[in-house]
Amino acid sequence: MNERIKKFIGANIGQVLLVFLAFLTMVFVSYFYVSRIVFQQMRSIGEETMNTMQATVTGSLIGSELMFANVMQSVETMLKENQSNEEILDYLIATNTYFSENHSAISGFLSVYAYIRDEFLDGSLWVPPEDYYAPSRPWHIGAVKNRDSVYISEPYLDADTGGICITFSQQVFDVYGQSAGIVAIDIDITMITDFINVQTIANDGYGVLLDDQMCFSTHRDIDIIGLNINDVGGEYSILEQMISDGEEISAIRFLNADGVDSIAFFRTIFNGWHIGIIVPHSSYYEQVYVMGAVLSIVGFGLMLVLSYILVRTRAQKIRSDEESMSKSDFLARMSHEMRTPMNAIIGITEIAKNTSEIDKTKNCLVKIENAANHLLGVINDVLDMSKIEAGKFELSVTDFMFSDMLEQVVSVVIINMDKKDQHFTVDVDANIPQAIIADKQRLAQVITNITSNANKFTPEGGSIKLTVRKENETENGCLLRIEVWDNGIGISKEQQLRLFQPFEQADGSTSRKYGGTGLGLAISKKIINLMDGDIWIESELGKGTRFIFTAFVGIGCMEQISATDNQEENFEGLFKGKRIILAEDVEINREIVLALLEPTLLEIDCAINGAEALRMFREAPPGKYNMIFMDLQMPEMDGHEATRQIRASGLPNAQEIPIVAMTANVFREDVEQCIKSGMNAHIGKPLDINEVLNLLKKYLMT
Ligand code: ADP
């Protein structure tokens, strides 16, 4: 794995784990507390449902019991008044009719009957079969057994209606306190059992009713109705035990008859029956599960978000640390890169000063020139980089001969190749158009940079190959593919990733060994991108490197080139009779211009600031000066102000005289500023003598 990624993971894993643990704890703690609340809430919902159930069932049964008590007391009164069985039967028939018509819908009243003085009297006029013997019926036996309290039968299925019924029965006594018989009424309790059936507190739950013998009177599974709680399977026996012990069952877990993990609530009501609610465990805890899932998802989501933020912040910090480290590295390297040639310039100048031998002096001057050019290269790189960072890097496109440009590049780099005894080959596709349109200087800069790197990072005696191919051609131009291959030290995969970033060198030790600022490739990439091309690298550590880049160039025009290229001209005495002002505060710069232009016989009057230049222009007779070279930064009055005042002076020629900025301020906005101040052109320092001559020619010869 990539070292950087490893390092990054190493730096973050601890924090991410911590966040993970914190959230895990949070999820568990809140799950624990909230689930307890949910349990309690479920339990109290269960209890409340049980209360309602108990109240409804009890209310309904007591209603029926009151109805029964009413009938029973009436019969007893009639007995005490010595009324006959016929009279009692009439009463029972009337009561039966009345209750059937008025109460059966609410109370489930079915019929009223009695066994009085050994005669069966039925209010519903039911005629019992021959063998019907009332004293052997359960209602009779129960009532006799209960003596003077009401007997409530176990629920049973009514043969006629198919409904679940119960019978209330009780003994009645005559005026002498002797038992005269039994009065009974049948009540259909289907309404109660239906009500119990649908009682639940969660999905798939159901209510049940057990009679005093612990047999199911109500169960949603009709096969279970009538069975004893101990005979239905599951873990009902646990419940039976608790009910028998008089314990209240509230949210007790057990397996029901179908083996489903369930929760039960049970309660014994006034008449010894037991009502209950049974809910599958999964439904009962559904809310808790849902809450657990929601908590986990939210917790996990939050954890991811926080980890992401942490990792990002961390990554940004690492990146900015790295950036500031490579910037300070860069400053150290820059200082080294600038001091080395400066050291050469100063040292060799000293040597030159102390020698009188002309050859030695010349040799020194060549070395000084080389060191100065190197220094200029470094400065240009820094300038380019700052232009790129400010988003002001632009190309300036011209027509030129591709082969000329390449030759110039090769002629420069080959010197160093020879010094290292390297085998350098150049292979150019014959199909490449002779004249192309592109930024000649910048294209040359990229090729030079990459080829010089190949030279720098390839040991003595190594090989370097420069190949140029034409990829595809369109109406507007063609794509050049340029490759520089070497069998030098190579670049590791990890280093390759950072290579095109500014201030980066493949390896920090590079600068110590090979020098360089680490800006070349970043600038090259920018140039290539502006040329609609791409740059990439194939390299293996210790084996060599292949830099490949493409650049889209226009197809140029040969005539255009011959017109501009024909510069090999003799400038000697060219500007004889012309006179210019050179406004420049630095003496050495004035000296350079004077010396460089001496052969042209141009007459140059020097001003040491803008104010002096303005005065000289004002005081001169009209037409004395043909042009002004104007430095920008000068004491007293700068070049901009001087130009503005000259242009505004109203003197003859004040508008026409060409004023050319000659300055080390070389950014595009500097040039724009010059034009705004009224200057005609701009020329950058250090001066390129050809550029100066061309400008003079342009303004003095036409
Ligand atoms: P520098 O001015 O340091 O050469 P560059 O941006 O041109 O800056 O190159 C950046 C780094 O890329 C170099 O310092 C070097 O480590 C690596 N590099 C570039 N070209 C090669 C090559 N041909 N072989 C090996 N390393 C190279």
XYZ file of C-alpha atoms and ligand atoms in Angstrom:
729
model
C 0.000 0.000 0.000
C 1.013 3.514 -0.707
C 3.110 4.967 2.144
C 1.036 8.138 2.324
C -2.225 6.212 2.531
C -0.736 3.969 5.213
C 0.385 7.006 7.134
C -3.017 8.594 6.719
C -4.872 5.519 7.912
C -2.457 5.221 10.820
C -3.155 8.794 11.805
C -6.940 8.442 11.579
C -7.781 4.937 12.696
C -7.532 5.835 16.386
C -9.922 8.754 16.082
C -12.386 6.880 13.910
C -12.381 3.969 16.376
C -12.968 6.365 19.228
C -15.911 7.936 17.426
C -17.221 4.463 16.651
C -16.975 3.399 20.285
C -18.555 6.630 21.499
C -21.505 6.164 19.189
C -21.806 2.490 19.994
C -21.974 3.352 23.684
C -24.478 6.076 22.955
C -26.654 3.657 20.967
C -26.498 1.024 23.719
C -27.172 3.392 26.587
C -30.062 5.100 24.849
C -31.395 1.724 23.697
C -31.248 0.468 27.247
C -33.031 3.463 28.748
C -35.542 4.031 26.016
C -36.409 0.334 25.814
C -37.104 0.311 29.527
C -39.483 3.205 29.027
C -41.105 1.402 26.111
C -41.424 -1.802 28.196
C -43.096 0.094 30.991
C -45.366 1.814 28.575
C -46.335 -1.480 26.921
C -46.970 -2.983 30.303
C -49.205 -0.170 31.400
C -51.082 -0.346 28.086
C -51.542 -4.074 28.823
C -52.745 -3.356 32.334
C -55.177 -0.726 31.133
C -56.576 -3.066 28.518
C -56.971 -5.700 31.205
C -58.818 -3.168 33.377
C -61.228 -2.353 30.604
C -61.734 -6.003 29.876
C -62.355 -6.823 33.508
C -64.795 -3.940 33.904
C -66.722 -4.867 30.785
C -66.923 -8.599 31.524
C -67.742 -8.045 35.186
C -70.328 -5.382 34.354
C -71.994 -7.599 31.855
C -72.091 -10.654 34.170
C -73.339 -8.611 37.127
C -76.083 -7.177 34.900
C -77.226 -10.696 34.081
C -76.951 -11.741 37.708
C -79.155 -8.827 38.807
C -81.705 -9.788 36.202
C -81.649 -13.314 37.589
C -81.906 -12.148 41.208
C -84.978 -10.152 40.292
C -86.727 -13.211 38.818
C -85.659 -15.451 41.644
C -86.991 -13.111 44.303
C -90.311 -12.725 42.511
C -90.718 -16.511 42.383
C -89.813 -16.797 46.052
C -92.377 -14.121 46.933
C -95.046 -16.005 44.953
C -94.108 -19.196 46.812
C -94.415 -17.412 50.099
C -97.799 -16.099 49.015
C -98.673 -19.728 48.328
C -99.335 -19.147 44.682
C -99.737 -22.201 42.485
C -97.273 -23.613 39.971
C -99.554 -22.404 37.147
C -99.338 -18.861 38.449
C -95.575 -19.176 38.707
C -95.411 -20.568 35.146
C -97.514 -17.645 33.914
C -95.126 -15.289 35.582
C -92.141 -17.067 34.043
C -93.734 -16.957 30.573
C -94.498 -13.277 30.923
C -90.990 -12.556 32.182
C -89.453 -14.663 29.426
C -91.454 -12.769 26.812
C -90.579 -9.439 28.346
C -86.826 -10.160 28.603
C -86.701 -11.716 25.137
C -88.305 -8.661 23.663
C -86.494 -6.026 25.670
C -83.225 -7.384 27.008
C -81.856 -10.226 24.949
C -79.976 -7.955 22.572
C -78.087 -6.306 25.432
C -77.763 -9.014 28.033
C -77.862 -12.133 25.891
C -80.945 -13.368 27.752
C -82.107 -16.733 26.409
C -84.729 -18.224 28.729
C -85.973 -18.490 32.265
C -87.189 -21.722 33.835
C -87.656 -23.350 37.213
C -88.151 -26.661 38.913
C -90.779 -25.999 41.583
C -92.504 -28.540 43.733
C -91.101 -31.326 41.560
C -92.412 -29.785 38.385
C -90.371 -28.339 35.539
C -91.728 -24.939 34.479
C -90.257 -23.360 31.369
C -90.872 -19.668 30.581
C -89.997 -20.234 26.932
C -92.556 -23.006 26.756
C -89.902 -25.468 25.814
C -91.163 -29.003 26.164
C -88.496 -31.222 27.656
C -87.978 -34.728 26.298
C -89.522 -37.653 28.138
C -86.398 -38.598 29.995
C -85.630 -35.061 31.077
C -85.074 -35.065 34.780
C -84.259 -31.623 36.098
C -82.641 -32.647 39.406
C -79.902 -34.405 37.435
C -79.065 -31.266 35.406
C -75.900 -29.395 36.339
C -77.833 -26.148 37.024
C -79.977 -27.993 39.564
C -77.058 -29.821 41.160
C -74.987 -26.621 41.312
C -77.808 -24.615 42.913
C -78.523 -27.269 45.522
C -74.857 -27.407 46.323
C -74.632 -23.625 46.702
C -77.668 -23.626 49.019
C -78.643 -19.960 49.336
C -76.170 -18.340 46.976
C -76.305 -18.069 43.236
C -74.679 -20.737 41.142
C -73.062 -19.682 37.824
C -72.424 -22.596 35.531
C -69.307 -23.067 33.450
C -69.749 -21.711 29.968
C -71.159 -24.296 27.548
C -72.228 -24.409 23.933
C -75.944 -23.991 23.535
C -77.297 -26.802 21.408
C -79.931 -24.595 19.789
C -78.138 -21.319 19.147
C -74.528 -22.566 18.906
C -73.624 -19.626 21.154
C -71.619 -19.822 24.363
C -73.968 -19.788 27.295
C -74.006 -19.782 31.058
C -76.753 -20.521 33.479
C -77.525 -18.674 36.696
C -79.497 -20.824 39.180
C -80.437 -20.660 42.856
C -82.695 -22.401 45.332
C -85.980 -20.740 46.349
C -87.598 -21.279 49.724
C -91.230 -21.281 50.868
C -92.711 -19.464 53.803
C -91.457 -22.185 56.153
C -87.954 -21.866 54.926
C -88.194 -25.190 53.085
C -86.552 -25.546 49.703
C -89.318 -25.322 47.106
C -87.155 -25.754 44.042
C -84.696 -23.976 41.759
C -85.015 -20.955 39.469
C -82.620 -20.602 36.552
C -81.942 -18.379 33.557
C -79.765 -19.028 30.554
C -77.629 -16.192 29.252
C -75.799 -16.164 25.943
C -72.369 -14.692 26.666
C -71.195 -14.740 23.037
C -71.089 -10.961 23.149
C -68.660 -11.122 26.053
C -66.486 -13.779 24.440
C -66.480 -11.909 21.129
C -65.378 -8.852 23.014
C -62.627 -10.783 24.807
C -61.460 -12.349 21.565
C -60.550 -9.019 20.009
C -58.768 -7.604 23.036
C -55.133 -7.001 22.245
C -52.338 -4.523 22.696
C -50.281 -5.338 19.628
C -50.531 -7.096 16.270
C -51.683 -10.711 16.331
C -52.656 -10.558 20.000
C -55.920 -11.993 21.366
C -57.929 -12.188 24.533
C -58.866 -15.404 26.358
C -61.339 -16.396 29.046
C -60.812 -19.261 31.472
C -63.626 -20.528 33.669
C -63.145 -21.350 37.325
C -62.026 -24.839 36.320
C -59.216 -23.298 34.223
C -60.843 -24.367 30.979
C -60.820 -22.082 27.961
C -64.233 -20.566 27.375
C -62.845 -18.117 24.877
C -59.938 -18.556 22.547
C -59.473 -17.467 18.976
C -58.635 -21.098 18.155
C -61.964 -22.902 18.584
C -60.219 -26.256 18.981
C -58.839 -25.012 22.269
C -62.224 -23.938 23.678
C -63.262 -26.298 26.424
C -59.740 -27.611 26.991
C -58.036 -27.253 30.340
C -55.100 -24.888 30.478
C -52.800 -27.782 31.345
C -53.848 -29.750 28.275
C -53.187 -27.257 25.486
C -49.401 -27.581 25.377
C -46.822 -24.818 25.265
C -45.843 -23.351 28.572
C -49.392 -22.692 29.798
C -48.687 -24.782 32.864
C -46.371 -22.017 34.098
C -49.275 -19.615 33.890
C -51.639 -22.098 35.518
C -49.299 -22.372 38.463
C -49.123 -18.628 38.897
C -52.883 -18.184 38.530
C -53.549 -20.936 41.068
C -51.120 -19.277 43.452
C -53.167 -16.102 43.118
C -50.375 -14.179 41.434
C -51.272 -11.487 38.983
C -49.737 -12.175 35.601
C -48.437 -9.050 33.963
C -46.182 -9.245 30.886
C -44.945 -12.765 31.564
C -43.070 -14.467 28.768
C -44.069 -18.009 27.771
C -44.621 -20.261 24.776
C -48.234 -20.429 23.702
C -50.063 -23.526 22.476
C -48.607 -23.052 18.946
C -45.110 -22.763 20.384
C -44.998 -19.024 19.649
C -42.879 -16.975 21.995
C -45.542 -14.826 23.687
C -46.307 -12.354 26.438
C -49.298 -12.897 28.734
C -51.467 -10.832 31.046
C -53.982 -12.667 33.300
C -56.419 -11.661 35.981
C -59.055 -13.509 38.031
C -62.451 -11.838 38.142
C -65.182 -11.830 40.803
C -66.794 -15.094 39.840
C -63.558 -17.070 39.749
C -63.093 -16.798 35.984
C -59.813 -15.617 34.515
C -59.450 -13.152 31.704
C -56.226 -12.804 29.792
C -54.455 -11.236 26.834
C -51.785 -13.032 24.865
C -49.484 -11.217 22.403
C -46.648 -12.641 20.324
C -43.314 -11.552 21.759
C -42.176 -10.113 18.429
C -45.245 -7.847 18.142
C -45.061 -6.858 21.773
C -41.449 -5.754 21.391
C -41.884 -4.449 17.873
C -41.621 -0.856 19.024
C -38.475 -1.677 20.934
C -36.985 -3.385 17.889
C -37.967 -0.485 15.662
C -36.503 1.924 18.161
C -33.297 -0.125 18.346
C -33.037 -0.164 14.565
C -33.711 3.575 14.314
C -31.179 4.313 17.054
C -28.568 2.133 15.386
C -29.141 3.649 11.968
C -29.126 7.215 13.286
C -26.107 6.466 15.480
C -24.260 4.806 12.629
C -25.149 7.661 10.278
C -23.967 10.248 12.774
C -20.819 8.257 13.336
C -20.116 8.209 9.616
C -20.740 11.941 9.315
C -18.507 12.740 12.275
C -15.789 10.377 11.091
C -15.987 11.917 7.648
C -15.647 15.418 9.084
C -12.779 14.302 11.304
C -10.958 12.555 8.499
C -11.470 15.496 6.178
C -10.210 17.985 8.718
C -7.295 15.734 9.380
C -6.580 15.300 5.679
C -6.734 19.052 5.194
C -4.346 19.564 8.043
C -1.939 16.972 6.709
C -2.186 18.528 3.280
C -1.615 22.032 4.541
C 1.249 20.790 6.736
C 2.754 19.138 3.714
C 2.195 22.203 1.595
C 3.808 24.491 4.100
C 6.634 22.020 4.523
C 7.228 21.817 0.812
C 6.968 25.604 0.575
C 9.592 26.114 3.231
C 11.651 23.394 1.599
C 11.147 25.295 -1.571
C 12.376 28.532 -0.026
C 15.487 26.790 1.218
C 16.027 25.314 -2.230
C 15.408 28.662 -3.910
C 17.874 30.325 -1.659
C 20.372 27.625 -2.581
C 19.530 27.869 -6.266
C 20.020 31.641 -6.293
C 23.022 31.795 -4.060
C 24.974 29.257 -6.071
C 25.112 31.299 -9.302
C 25.427 34.532 -7.318
C 28.389 33.040 -5.544
C 29.869 32.157 -8.921
C 29.195 35.631 -10.292
C 30.726 37.424 -7.327
C 33.677 35.064 -6.990
C 34.550 34.995 -10.647
C 34.120 38.786 -10.943
C 36.717 39.101 -8.191
C 39.033 36.795 -10.103
C 38.472 38.778 -13.299
C 39.232 42.048 -11.518
C 42.558 40.761 -10.345
C 43.790 39.459 -13.629
C 45.315 41.354 -16.474
C 45.327 38.404 -18.859
C 42.746 39.015 -21.505
C 42.019 35.300 -22.082
C 41.488 34.619 -18.418
C 39.208 37.652 -18.181
C 37.160 36.410 -21.145
C 36.927 32.971 -19.608
C 35.675 34.557 -16.400
C 33.073 36.558 -18.303
C 31.748 33.415 -20.022
C 31.364 31.749 -16.639
C 29.655 34.827 -15.233
C 27.294 34.861 -18.203
C 26.436 31.190 -17.638
C 25.804 31.718 -13.948
C 23.704 34.810 -14.680
C 21.639 32.920 -17.255
C 21.064 30.135 -14.780
C 19.949 32.675 -12.209
C 17.610 34.248 -14.742
C 16.154 30.776 -15.392
C 15.406 30.332 -11.715
C 13.834 33.783 -11.476
C 11.756 33.134 -14.591
C 10.486 29.890 -13.107
C 9.423 31.683 -9.960
C 7.759 34.403 -12.010
C 5.960 31.815 -14.113
C 4.800 30.005 -11.017
C 3.488 33.158 -9.400
C 1.672 33.981 -12.636
C 0.134 30.496 -12.600
C -0.899 30.815 -8.975
C -2.454 34.208 -9.714
C -4.273 32.719 -12.728
C -2.457 35.087 -15.076
C -0.407 32.657 -17.059
C -1.083 33.047 -20.776
C 0.364 31.906 -24.050
C 1.432 34.178 -26.868
C 1.051 32.431 -30.177
C 3.161 32.995 -33.321
C 4.024 31.165 -36.523
C 7.419 29.463 -36.458
C 9.436 26.637 -37.922
C 9.107 23.656 -35.658
C 12.490 22.262 -36.684
C 14.214 25.584 -35.896
C 12.754 25.622 -32.428
C 13.756 22.017 -31.838
C 17.270 22.677 -33.086
C 17.646 25.578 -30.717
C 16.501 23.430 -27.816
C 18.782 20.573 -28.811
C 21.743 22.880 -29.275
C 21.326 24.051 -25.694
C 20.681 20.708 -23.987
C 23.249 18.779 -25.940
C 26.032 20.735 -24.262
C 25.150 19.166 -20.919
C 24.567 15.749 -22.505
C 28.069 15.874 -23.905
C 29.445 16.862 -20.534
C 27.986 13.664 -19.084
C 28.886 11.557 -22.048
C 25.261 10.654 -22.623
C 23.941 9.106 -25.766
C 21.297 11.509 -27.034
C 19.087 10.716 -30.010
C 16.367 12.805 -31.568
C 13.691 11.209 -33.701
C 11.216 13.509 -35.418
C 8.236 12.375 -37.469
C 8.656 13.573 -41.054
C 4.913 14.337 -41.254
C 5.058 17.186 -38.801
C 4.168 20.435 -40.574
C 7.189 22.642 -41.147
C 5.519 25.754 -39.894
C 3.314 25.591 -36.838
C 1.392 28.063 -34.755
C 1.999 27.921 -31.026
C 3.801 29.693 -28.224
C 7.317 28.994 -29.440
C 9.075 30.043 -26.279
C 6.787 28.029 -24.004
C 6.878 24.889 -26.141
C 10.671 25.141 -26.181
C 10.601 25.687 -22.418
C 8.699 22.421 -21.830
C 10.926 20.368 -24.117
C 14.021 21.943 -22.580
C 12.801 21.325 -19.052
C 11.987 17.671 -19.634
C 15.110 16.968 -21.642
C 17.283 18.791 -19.090
C 15.686 16.704 -16.342
C 16.503 13.555 -18.314
C 20.049 14.822 -18.562
C 20.170 15.719 -14.891
C 18.708 12.454 -13.602
C 20.583 10.098 -15.898
C 24.045 9.048 -14.875
C 27.109 9.549 -17.029
C 27.122 7.418 -20.142
C 23.351 6.899 -20.024
C 20.963 7.237 -22.931
C 18.295 9.803 -23.653
C 15.898 9.832 -26.547
C 13.632 12.638 -27.729
C 10.844 11.533 -30.049
C 8.307 13.769 -31.758
C 5.266 12.280 -33.491
C 2.212 13.718 -35.117
C -0.888 12.111 -33.630
C -3.972 13.349 -35.400
C -4.575 16.246 -37.677
C -7.725 18.347 -37.997
C -8.571 21.420 -40.050
C -7.285 23.628 -37.269
C -4.020 21.923 -36.571
C -2.465 18.773 -35.268
C -1.647 17.071 -32.006
C 2.057 16.614 -31.370
C 3.155 13.775 -29.128
C 6.575 14.367 -27.658
C 8.374 11.739 -25.595
C 11.584 12.036 -23.664
C 12.960 8.719 -22.551
C 15.976 8.110 -20.374
C 17.540 5.151 -18.596
C 18.313 7.196 -15.513
C 17.402 6.909 -11.843
C 13.627 6.646 -12.394
C 10.806 7.842 -10.157
C 8.814 5.731 -7.688
C 5.042 5.356 -8.110
C 4.360 7.333 -4.989
C 6.623 10.177 -6.071
C 5.015 10.222 -9.501
C 1.701 11.208 -7.924
C 3.120 14.452 -6.590
C 5.403 15.262 -9.457
C 3.317 17.833 -11.254
C 2.469 19.761 -8.139
C 4.428 22.940 -7.596
C 7.325 22.954 -5.142
C 7.523 19.155 -5.235
C 10.634 17.233 -5.985
C 10.425 13.495 -6.244
C 12.635 13.200 -3.243
C 13.781 15.854 -0.807
C 17.374 14.810 -1.279
C 17.104 15.600 -4.995
C 17.953 19.249 -4.602
C 21.044 18.486 -2.580
C 22.298 16.135 -5.222
C 20.959 17.536 -8.467
C 19.814 21.087 -7.683
C 16.600 22.492 -9.153
C 13.608 24.268 -7.719
C 10.913 21.644 -8.290
C 8.862 24.114 -10.333
C 9.748 22.985 -13.850
C 7.194 20.194 -14.203
C 4.362 22.154 -12.622
C 4.984 24.978 -15.088
C 5.334 22.512 -17.959
C 2.016 20.902 -17.082
C 0.318 24.279 -17.051
C 1.776 25.169 -20.427
C 0.749 21.798 -21.836
C -2.779 22.213 -20.531
C -3.009 25.628 -22.141
C -1.939 23.936 -25.374
C -4.899 21.531 -25.017
C -2.491 18.717 -24.323
C -1.715 16.349 -21.532
C 1.434 15.245 -19.781
C 2.104 11.955 -18.049
C 4.906 9.731 -17.041
C 5.938 6.086 -17.146
C 8.794 5.294 -14.882
C 10.342 2.634 -12.749
C 12.737 3.342 -9.970
C 16.282 2.555 -11.032
C 15.303 1.724 -14.607
C 14.492 5.020 -16.227
C 11.741 7.432 -17.073
C 9.565 8.279 -20.013
C 7.820 11.649 -20.015
C 5.105 11.907 -22.619
C 3.192 15.011 -23.477
C 0.884 16.165 -26.188
C 0.268 19.663 -27.469
C -2.187 20.901 -30.000
C -0.551 23.275 -32.475
C -1.918 25.176 -35.464
C -0.593 24.750 -38.983
C 1.550 27.807 -39.715
C 2.282 29.862 -42.772
C 5.814 29.871 -44.239
C 5.624 33.444 -45.653
C 4.693 34.835 -42.303
C 7.773 33.249 -40.816
C 10.166 34.471 -43.465
C 8.849 38.011 -42.895
C 9.531 37.964 -39.167
C 12.408 35.552 -39.047
C 14.678 37.467 -41.275
C 16.430 39.056 -38.357
C 20.007 38.295 -39.101
C 20.700 41.919 -39.908
C 23.612 44.176 -39.271
C 22.637 46.920 -36.856
C 25.919 48.782 -37.033
C 25.324 52.520 -37.545
C 21.662 51.730 -38.150
C 20.299 54.513 -36.007
C 22.793 57.196 -36.900
C 21.236 60.629 -36.606
C 18.488 59.469 -34.234
C 18.312 60.631 -30.642
C 16.426 59.194 -27.704
C 15.943 59.840 -24.012
C 16.751 56.992 -21.657
C 15.024 57.542 -18.312
C 16.643 55.121 -15.868
C 17.625 55.681 -12.257
C 20.092 52.803 -11.939
C 23.475 53.725 -13.336
C 24.519 50.208 -14.301
C 21.328 49.769 -16.314
C 22.051 53.027 -18.142
C 25.570 51.847 -18.844
C 24.303 48.536 -20.226
C 21.916 50.222 -22.645
C 24.574 52.719 -23.741
C 27.114 49.975 -24.295
C 24.749 47.590 -26.070
C 23.506 50.283 -28.444
C 26.832 51.975 -29.065
C 27.426 50.238 -32.410
C 24.107 51.522 -33.757
C 25.372 55.090 -33.334
C 22.117 56.019 -31.647
C 22.475 59.162 -29.562
C 21.193 58.630 -26.048
C 20.549 61.363 -23.469
C 20.114 59.922 -20.009
C 17.644 61.107 -17.367
C 17.925 59.749 -13.844
C 14.207 59.980 -13.092
C 10.846 60.776 -14.631
C 10.967 64.449 -13.708
C 14.280 64.924 -15.486
C 13.031 63.110 -18.555
C 9.972 65.376 -18.596
C 12.142 68.481 -18.239
C 14.496 67.334 -21.013
C 11.554 66.704 -23.339
C 10.032 70.125 -22.517
C 13.236 72.062 -23.004
C 14.284 70.363 -26.218
C 13.451 71.968 -29.513
C 10.578 70.167 -31.252
C 11.652 66.973 -32.982
C 14.932 66.704 -31.141
C 14.025 63.328 -29.674
C 12.714 60.446 -31.703
C 11.835 58.126 -28.848
C 11.928 57.653 -25.070
C 12.873 54.530 -23.094
C 11.149 54.880 -19.763
C 11.906 52.913 -16.618
C 8.834 52.607 -14.385
C 10.036 52.672 -10.810
C 12.151 55.793 -10.341
C 12.555 58.262 -7.505
C 10.849 61.696 -7.609
C 8.607 60.883 -10.533
C 7.893 57.407 -11.838
C 7.654 56.415 -15.466
C 3.849 56.378 -15.573
C 3.547 59.919 -14.252
C 6.308 61.219 -16.546
C 4.571 59.638 -19.557
C 1.188 61.078 -18.598
C 2.691 64.554 -18.201
C 4.604 64.375 -21.475
C 1.432 63.270 -23.308
C -0.542 66.074 -21.609
C 2.120 68.783 -22.121
C 0.579 70.076 -25.305
C 4.052 70.392 -26.871
C 4.491 69.537 -30.508
C 5.263 65.831 -30.853
C 4.046 65.139 -27.307
C 1.356 62.784 -28.584
C 3.396 61.126 -31.278
C 6.771 60.473 -29.666
C 7.068 56.725 -29.005
C 7.520 55.976 -25.310
C 8.583 52.415 -24.459
C 8.575 51.079 -20.937
C 11.828 49.376 -20.025
C 11.187 47.592 -16.771
C 11.548 44.543 -14.617
C 7.794 44.579 -13.992
C 6.765 41.995 -16.495
C 3.276 40.874 -15.569
C 0.437 41.343 -17.994
C -1.169 43.979 -15.803
C 2.157 45.849 -15.729
C 2.101 45.936 -19.504
C -1.557 47.008 -19.493
C -0.769 49.733 -16.984
C 1.992 51.067 -19.280
C -0.386 51.261 -22.225
C -2.958 52.979 -20.033
C -0.404 55.601 -18.996
C 0.149 56.421 -22.638
C 3.169 54.312 -23.530
C 3.466 52.547 -26.859
C 5.182 49.348 -25.845
C 6.859 47.423 -23.071
C 10.188 45.682 -22.886
C 11.234 43.503 -19.980
C 14.478 43.365 -18.016
C 16.943 41.719 -18.211
C 17.119 43.126 -21.683
C 17.227 40.924 -24.718
C 19.333 43.001 -27.112
C 17.474 41.662 -30.153
C 14.190 42.713 -28.674
C 15.580 46.211 -28.009
C 16.932 46.507 -31.538
C 13.656 45.331 -33.067
C 11.712 47.880 -31.095
C 14.093 50.681 -32.043
C 13.800 49.609 -35.638
C 10.054 49.624 -35.419
C 9.814 53.121 -33.979
C 12.841 54.861 -35.506
C 12.899 53.497 -39.047
C 9.286 53.951 -40.030
P 13.581 20.543 -10.713
O 13.836 21.974 -10.979
O 13.784 20.173 -9.310
O 14.198 19.634 -11.703
P 11.109 19.670 -11.936
O 9.710 20.083 -11.660
O 11.585 19.831 -13.318
O 11.991 20.450 -10.903
O 11.259 18.184 -11.490
C 10.742 17.770 -10.278
C 11.367 16.492 -9.794
O 10.989 15.411 -10.625
C 12.865 16.469 -9.842
O 13.417 17.115 -8.727
C 13.154 14.980 -9.849
O 13.086 14.492 -8.547
C 11.997 14.399 -10.647
N 12.353 14.155 -12.060
C 12.029 14.892 -13.125
N 12.458 14.320 -14.259
C 13.086 13.181 -13.919
C 13.764 12.140 -14.653
N 13.872 12.170 -15.979
N 14.273 11.119 -13.939
C 14.144 11.090 -12.586
N 13.542 12.030 -11.840
C 13.014 13.071 -12.498
